[in-house]
PDB file of C-alpha atoms in Angstrom:
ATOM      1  CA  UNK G  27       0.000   0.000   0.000  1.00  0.00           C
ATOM      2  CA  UNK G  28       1.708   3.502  -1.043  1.00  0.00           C
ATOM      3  CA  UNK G  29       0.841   6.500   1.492  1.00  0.00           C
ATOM      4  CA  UNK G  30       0.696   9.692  -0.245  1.00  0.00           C
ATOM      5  CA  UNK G  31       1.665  12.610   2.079  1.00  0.00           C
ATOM      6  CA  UNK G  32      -0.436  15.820   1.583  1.00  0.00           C
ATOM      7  CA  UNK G  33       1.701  18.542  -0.349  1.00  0.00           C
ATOM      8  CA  UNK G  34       3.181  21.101   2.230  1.00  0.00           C
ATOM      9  CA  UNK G  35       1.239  24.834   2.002  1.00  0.00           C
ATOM     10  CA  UNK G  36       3.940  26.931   1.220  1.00  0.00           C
ATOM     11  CA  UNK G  37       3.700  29.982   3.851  1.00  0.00           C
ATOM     12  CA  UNK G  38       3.855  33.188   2.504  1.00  0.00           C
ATOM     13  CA  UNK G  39       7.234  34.985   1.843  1.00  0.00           C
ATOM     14  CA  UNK G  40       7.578  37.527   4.828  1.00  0.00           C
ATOM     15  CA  UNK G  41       7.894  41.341   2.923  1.00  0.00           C
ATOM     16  CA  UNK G  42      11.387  42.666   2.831  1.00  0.00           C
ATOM     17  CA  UNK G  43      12.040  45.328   5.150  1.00  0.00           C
ATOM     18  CA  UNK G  44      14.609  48.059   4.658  1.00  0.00           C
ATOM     19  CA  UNK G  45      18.078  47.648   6.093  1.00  0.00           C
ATOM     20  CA  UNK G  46      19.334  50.789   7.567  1.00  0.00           C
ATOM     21  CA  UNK G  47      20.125  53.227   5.036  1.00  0.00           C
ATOM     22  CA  UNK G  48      18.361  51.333   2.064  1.00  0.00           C
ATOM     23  CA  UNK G  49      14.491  53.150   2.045  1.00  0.00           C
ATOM     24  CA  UNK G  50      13.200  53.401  -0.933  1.00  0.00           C
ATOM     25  CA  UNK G  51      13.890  56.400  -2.539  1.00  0.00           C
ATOM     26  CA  UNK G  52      10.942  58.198  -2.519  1.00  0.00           C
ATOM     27  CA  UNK G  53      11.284  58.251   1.328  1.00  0.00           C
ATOM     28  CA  UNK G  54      14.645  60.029   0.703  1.00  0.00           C
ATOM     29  CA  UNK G  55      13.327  62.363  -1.812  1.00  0.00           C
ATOM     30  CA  UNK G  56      16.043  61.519  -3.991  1.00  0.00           C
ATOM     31  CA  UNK G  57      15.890  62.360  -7.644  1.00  0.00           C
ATOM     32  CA  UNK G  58      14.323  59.736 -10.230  1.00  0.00           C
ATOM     33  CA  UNK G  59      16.270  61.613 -13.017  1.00  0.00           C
ATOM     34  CA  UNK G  60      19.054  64.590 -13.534  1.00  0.00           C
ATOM     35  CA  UNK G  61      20.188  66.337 -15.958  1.00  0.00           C
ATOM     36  CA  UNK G  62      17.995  64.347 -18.585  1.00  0.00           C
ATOM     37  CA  UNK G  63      19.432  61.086 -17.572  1.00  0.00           C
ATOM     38  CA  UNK G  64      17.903  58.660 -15.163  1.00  0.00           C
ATOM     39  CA  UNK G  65      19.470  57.790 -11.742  1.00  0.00           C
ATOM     40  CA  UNK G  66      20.060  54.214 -11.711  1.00  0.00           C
ATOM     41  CA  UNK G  67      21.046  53.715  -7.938  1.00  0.00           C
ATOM     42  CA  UNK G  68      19.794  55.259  -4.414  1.00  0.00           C
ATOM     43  CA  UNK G  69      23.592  55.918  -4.042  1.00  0.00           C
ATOM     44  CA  UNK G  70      23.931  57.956  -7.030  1.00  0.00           C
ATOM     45  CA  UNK G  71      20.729  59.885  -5.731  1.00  0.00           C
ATOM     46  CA  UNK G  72      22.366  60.388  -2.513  1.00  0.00           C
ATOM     47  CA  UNK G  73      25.480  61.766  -4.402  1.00  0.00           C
ATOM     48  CA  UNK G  74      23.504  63.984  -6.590  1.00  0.00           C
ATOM     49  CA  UNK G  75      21.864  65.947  -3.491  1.00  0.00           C
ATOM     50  CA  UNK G  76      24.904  65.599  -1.356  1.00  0.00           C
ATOM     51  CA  UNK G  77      27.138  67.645  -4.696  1.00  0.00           C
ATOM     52  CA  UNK G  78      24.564  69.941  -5.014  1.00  0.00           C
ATOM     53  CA  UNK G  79      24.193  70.379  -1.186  1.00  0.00           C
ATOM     54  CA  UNK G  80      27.764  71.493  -0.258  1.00  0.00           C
ATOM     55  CA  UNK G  81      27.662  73.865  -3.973  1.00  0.00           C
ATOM     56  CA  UNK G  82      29.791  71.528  -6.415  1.00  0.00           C
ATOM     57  CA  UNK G  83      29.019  71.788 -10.112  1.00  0.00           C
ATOM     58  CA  UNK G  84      29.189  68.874 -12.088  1.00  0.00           C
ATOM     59  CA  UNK G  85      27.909  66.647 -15.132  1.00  0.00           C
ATOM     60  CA  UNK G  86      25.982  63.414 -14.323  1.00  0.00           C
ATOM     61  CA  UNK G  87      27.025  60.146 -16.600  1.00  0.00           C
ATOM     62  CA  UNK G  88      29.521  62.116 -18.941  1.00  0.00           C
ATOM     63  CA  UNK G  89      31.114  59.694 -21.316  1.00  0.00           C
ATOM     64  CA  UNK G  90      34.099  59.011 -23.166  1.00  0.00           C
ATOM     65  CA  UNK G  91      35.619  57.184 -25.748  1.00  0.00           C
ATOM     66  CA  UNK G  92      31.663  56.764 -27.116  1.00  0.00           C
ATOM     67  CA  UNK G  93      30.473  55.856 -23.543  1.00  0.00           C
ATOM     68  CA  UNK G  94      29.610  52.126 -22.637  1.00  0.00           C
ATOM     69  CA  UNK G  95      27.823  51.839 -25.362  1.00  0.00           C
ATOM     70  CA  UNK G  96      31.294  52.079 -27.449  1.00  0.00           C
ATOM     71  CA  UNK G  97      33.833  48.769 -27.048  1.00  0.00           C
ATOM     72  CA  UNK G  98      36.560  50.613 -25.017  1.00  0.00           C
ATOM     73  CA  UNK G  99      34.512  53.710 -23.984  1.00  0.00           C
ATOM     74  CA  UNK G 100      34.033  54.514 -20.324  1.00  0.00           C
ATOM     75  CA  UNK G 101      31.313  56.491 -18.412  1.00  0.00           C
ATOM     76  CA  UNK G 102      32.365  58.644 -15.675  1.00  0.00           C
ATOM     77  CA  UNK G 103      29.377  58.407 -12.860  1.00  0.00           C
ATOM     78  CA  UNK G 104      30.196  62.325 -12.086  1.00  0.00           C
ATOM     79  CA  UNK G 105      32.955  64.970 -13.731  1.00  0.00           C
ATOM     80  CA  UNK G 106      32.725  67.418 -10.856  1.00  0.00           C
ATOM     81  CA  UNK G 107      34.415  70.974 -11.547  1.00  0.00           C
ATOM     82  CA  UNK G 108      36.901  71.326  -9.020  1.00  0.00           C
ATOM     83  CA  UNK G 109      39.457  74.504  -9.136  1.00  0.00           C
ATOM     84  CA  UNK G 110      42.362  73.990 -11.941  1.00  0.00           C
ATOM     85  CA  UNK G 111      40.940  70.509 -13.428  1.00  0.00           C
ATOM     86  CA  UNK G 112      37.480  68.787 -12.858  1.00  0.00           C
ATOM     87  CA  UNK G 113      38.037  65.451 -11.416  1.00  0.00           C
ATOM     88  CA  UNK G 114      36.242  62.180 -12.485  1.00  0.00           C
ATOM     89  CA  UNK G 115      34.591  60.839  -9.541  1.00  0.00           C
ATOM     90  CA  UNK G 116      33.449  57.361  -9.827  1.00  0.00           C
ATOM     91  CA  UNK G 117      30.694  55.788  -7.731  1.00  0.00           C
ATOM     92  CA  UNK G 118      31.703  51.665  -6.937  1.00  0.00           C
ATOM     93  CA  UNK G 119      29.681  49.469  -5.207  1.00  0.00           C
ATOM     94  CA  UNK G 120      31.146  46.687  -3.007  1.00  0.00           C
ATOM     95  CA  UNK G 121      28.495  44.118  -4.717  1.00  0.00           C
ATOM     96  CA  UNK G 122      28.830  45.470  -8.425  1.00  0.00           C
ATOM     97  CA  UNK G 123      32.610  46.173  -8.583  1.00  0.00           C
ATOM     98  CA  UNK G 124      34.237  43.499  -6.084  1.00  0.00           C
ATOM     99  CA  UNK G 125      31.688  40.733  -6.301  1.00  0.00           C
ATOM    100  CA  UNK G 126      30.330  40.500 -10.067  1.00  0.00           C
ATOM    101  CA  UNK G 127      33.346  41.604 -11.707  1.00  0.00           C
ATOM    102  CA  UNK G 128      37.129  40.433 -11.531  1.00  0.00           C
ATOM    103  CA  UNK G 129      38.020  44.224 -11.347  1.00  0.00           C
ATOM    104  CA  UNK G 130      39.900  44.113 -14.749  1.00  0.00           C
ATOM    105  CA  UNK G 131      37.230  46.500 -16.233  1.00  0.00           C
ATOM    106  CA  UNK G 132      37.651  48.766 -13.977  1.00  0.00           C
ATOM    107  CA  UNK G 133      41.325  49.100 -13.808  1.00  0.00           C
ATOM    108  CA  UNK G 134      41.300  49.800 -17.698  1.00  0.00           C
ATOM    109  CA  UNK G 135      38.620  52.241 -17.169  1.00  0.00           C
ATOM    110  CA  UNK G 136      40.594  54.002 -14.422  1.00  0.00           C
ATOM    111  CA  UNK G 137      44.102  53.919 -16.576  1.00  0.00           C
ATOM    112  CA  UNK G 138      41.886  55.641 -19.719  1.00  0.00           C
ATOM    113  CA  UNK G 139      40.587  58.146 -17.388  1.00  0.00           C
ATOM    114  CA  UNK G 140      43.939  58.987 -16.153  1.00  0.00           C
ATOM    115  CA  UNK G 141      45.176  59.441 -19.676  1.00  0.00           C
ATOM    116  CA  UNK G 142      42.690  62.117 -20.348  1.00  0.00           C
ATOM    117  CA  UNK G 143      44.739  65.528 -20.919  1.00  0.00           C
ATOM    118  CA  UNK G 144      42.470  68.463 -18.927  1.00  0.00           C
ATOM    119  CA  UNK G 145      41.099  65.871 -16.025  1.00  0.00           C
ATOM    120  CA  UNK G 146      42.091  65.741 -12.345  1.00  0.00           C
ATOM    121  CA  UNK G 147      42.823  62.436 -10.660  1.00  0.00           C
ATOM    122  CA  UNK G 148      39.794  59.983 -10.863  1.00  0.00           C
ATOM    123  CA  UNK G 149      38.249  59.289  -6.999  1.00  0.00           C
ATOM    124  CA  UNK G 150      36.399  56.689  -6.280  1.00  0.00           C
ATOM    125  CA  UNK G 151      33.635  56.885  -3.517  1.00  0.00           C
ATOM    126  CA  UNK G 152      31.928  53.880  -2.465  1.00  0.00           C
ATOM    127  CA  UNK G 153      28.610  52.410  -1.627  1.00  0.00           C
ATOM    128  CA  UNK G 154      29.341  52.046   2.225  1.00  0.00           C
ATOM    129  CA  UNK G 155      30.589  55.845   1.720  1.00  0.00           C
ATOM    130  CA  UNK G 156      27.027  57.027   0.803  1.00  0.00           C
ATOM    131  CA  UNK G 157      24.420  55.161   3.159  1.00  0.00           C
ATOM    132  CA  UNK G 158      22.610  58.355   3.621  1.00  0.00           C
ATOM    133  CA  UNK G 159      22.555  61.946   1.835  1.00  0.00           C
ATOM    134  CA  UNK G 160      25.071  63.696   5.387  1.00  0.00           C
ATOM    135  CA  UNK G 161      27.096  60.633   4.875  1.00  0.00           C
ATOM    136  CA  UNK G 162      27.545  61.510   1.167  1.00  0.00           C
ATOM    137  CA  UNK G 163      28.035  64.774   2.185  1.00  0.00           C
ATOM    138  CA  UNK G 164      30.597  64.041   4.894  1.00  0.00           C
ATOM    139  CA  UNK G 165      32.312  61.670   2.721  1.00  0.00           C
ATOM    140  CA  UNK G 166      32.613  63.627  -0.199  1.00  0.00           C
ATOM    141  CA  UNK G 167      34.240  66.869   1.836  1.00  0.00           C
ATOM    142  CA  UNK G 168      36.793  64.641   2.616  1.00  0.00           C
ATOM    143  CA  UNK G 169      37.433  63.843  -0.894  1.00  0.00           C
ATOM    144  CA  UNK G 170      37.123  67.100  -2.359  1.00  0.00           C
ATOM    145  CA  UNK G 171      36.838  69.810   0.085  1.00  0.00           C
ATOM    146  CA  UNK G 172      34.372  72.455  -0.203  1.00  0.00           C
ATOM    147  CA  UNK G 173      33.946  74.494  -3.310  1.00  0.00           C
ATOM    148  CA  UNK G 174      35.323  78.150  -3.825  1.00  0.00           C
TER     149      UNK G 174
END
């Protein structure tokens, strides 16, 4: 004689709540889109109003070498004006650039940026650098200083 066993009731998957620092960005009131481009992560929100907080001007997404859309082109996440030379500033993410990748990319991407006659050093902030819009802030003062 074969038993069947009744099938299991799968409970309900439990919403996701927020980890510190990760509300949705609406709760922020982060921008959905700048300078005619959208903003792809919460962190790059958080950057936008943290630059335009402490006064820096700057371009969002500004590509070169064709952008990432080009083989060999690179996108600079934000080409802030500083005094003498704007610098690249390049947001990573510990997930994105350590995990996913092997890091080869982004070693190319930093040696082309270098190369570029009329641009600063390239700085790279990072996700755990940004967890909130006065962390941003904080963190880029230390990078860059104040403007003016």
């Amino acid at each position: 004689m074969v038993l069947l066993a009744k099938p299991r009731r799968r409970a309900r998957p439990l919403p996701k709540s927020p980890r510190v620092g990760q509300e949705p960005a609406q709760a922020e009131n982060l921008p959905l889109s700048f300078q005619g481009k959208p903003v792809d992560s919460k962190e790059e929100g958080r950057t936008i109003v943290a630059l335009l907080t402490i006064g820096w001007s700057f371009t969002y997404k500004r590509e070169y070498f064709g952008g990432r859309s080009t083989p060999g082109g690179v996108e600079v996440d934000f080409l802030v004006y500083t005094p003498v030379l704007p610098t690249p500033m390049r947001l990573q993410t510990r997930y994105y650039h350590l995990l996913l990748k092997d890091g080869l990319k982004d070693i190319f991407d930093y040696a082309k940026l270098q190369r570029i006659p009329g641009l600063g050093p390239v700085v790279d902030l990072w996700d755990h650098e940004v967890t909130s819009v006065d962390h941003a802030v904080r963190s880029i003062i230390r990078l860059l200083g104040r403007p003016g």
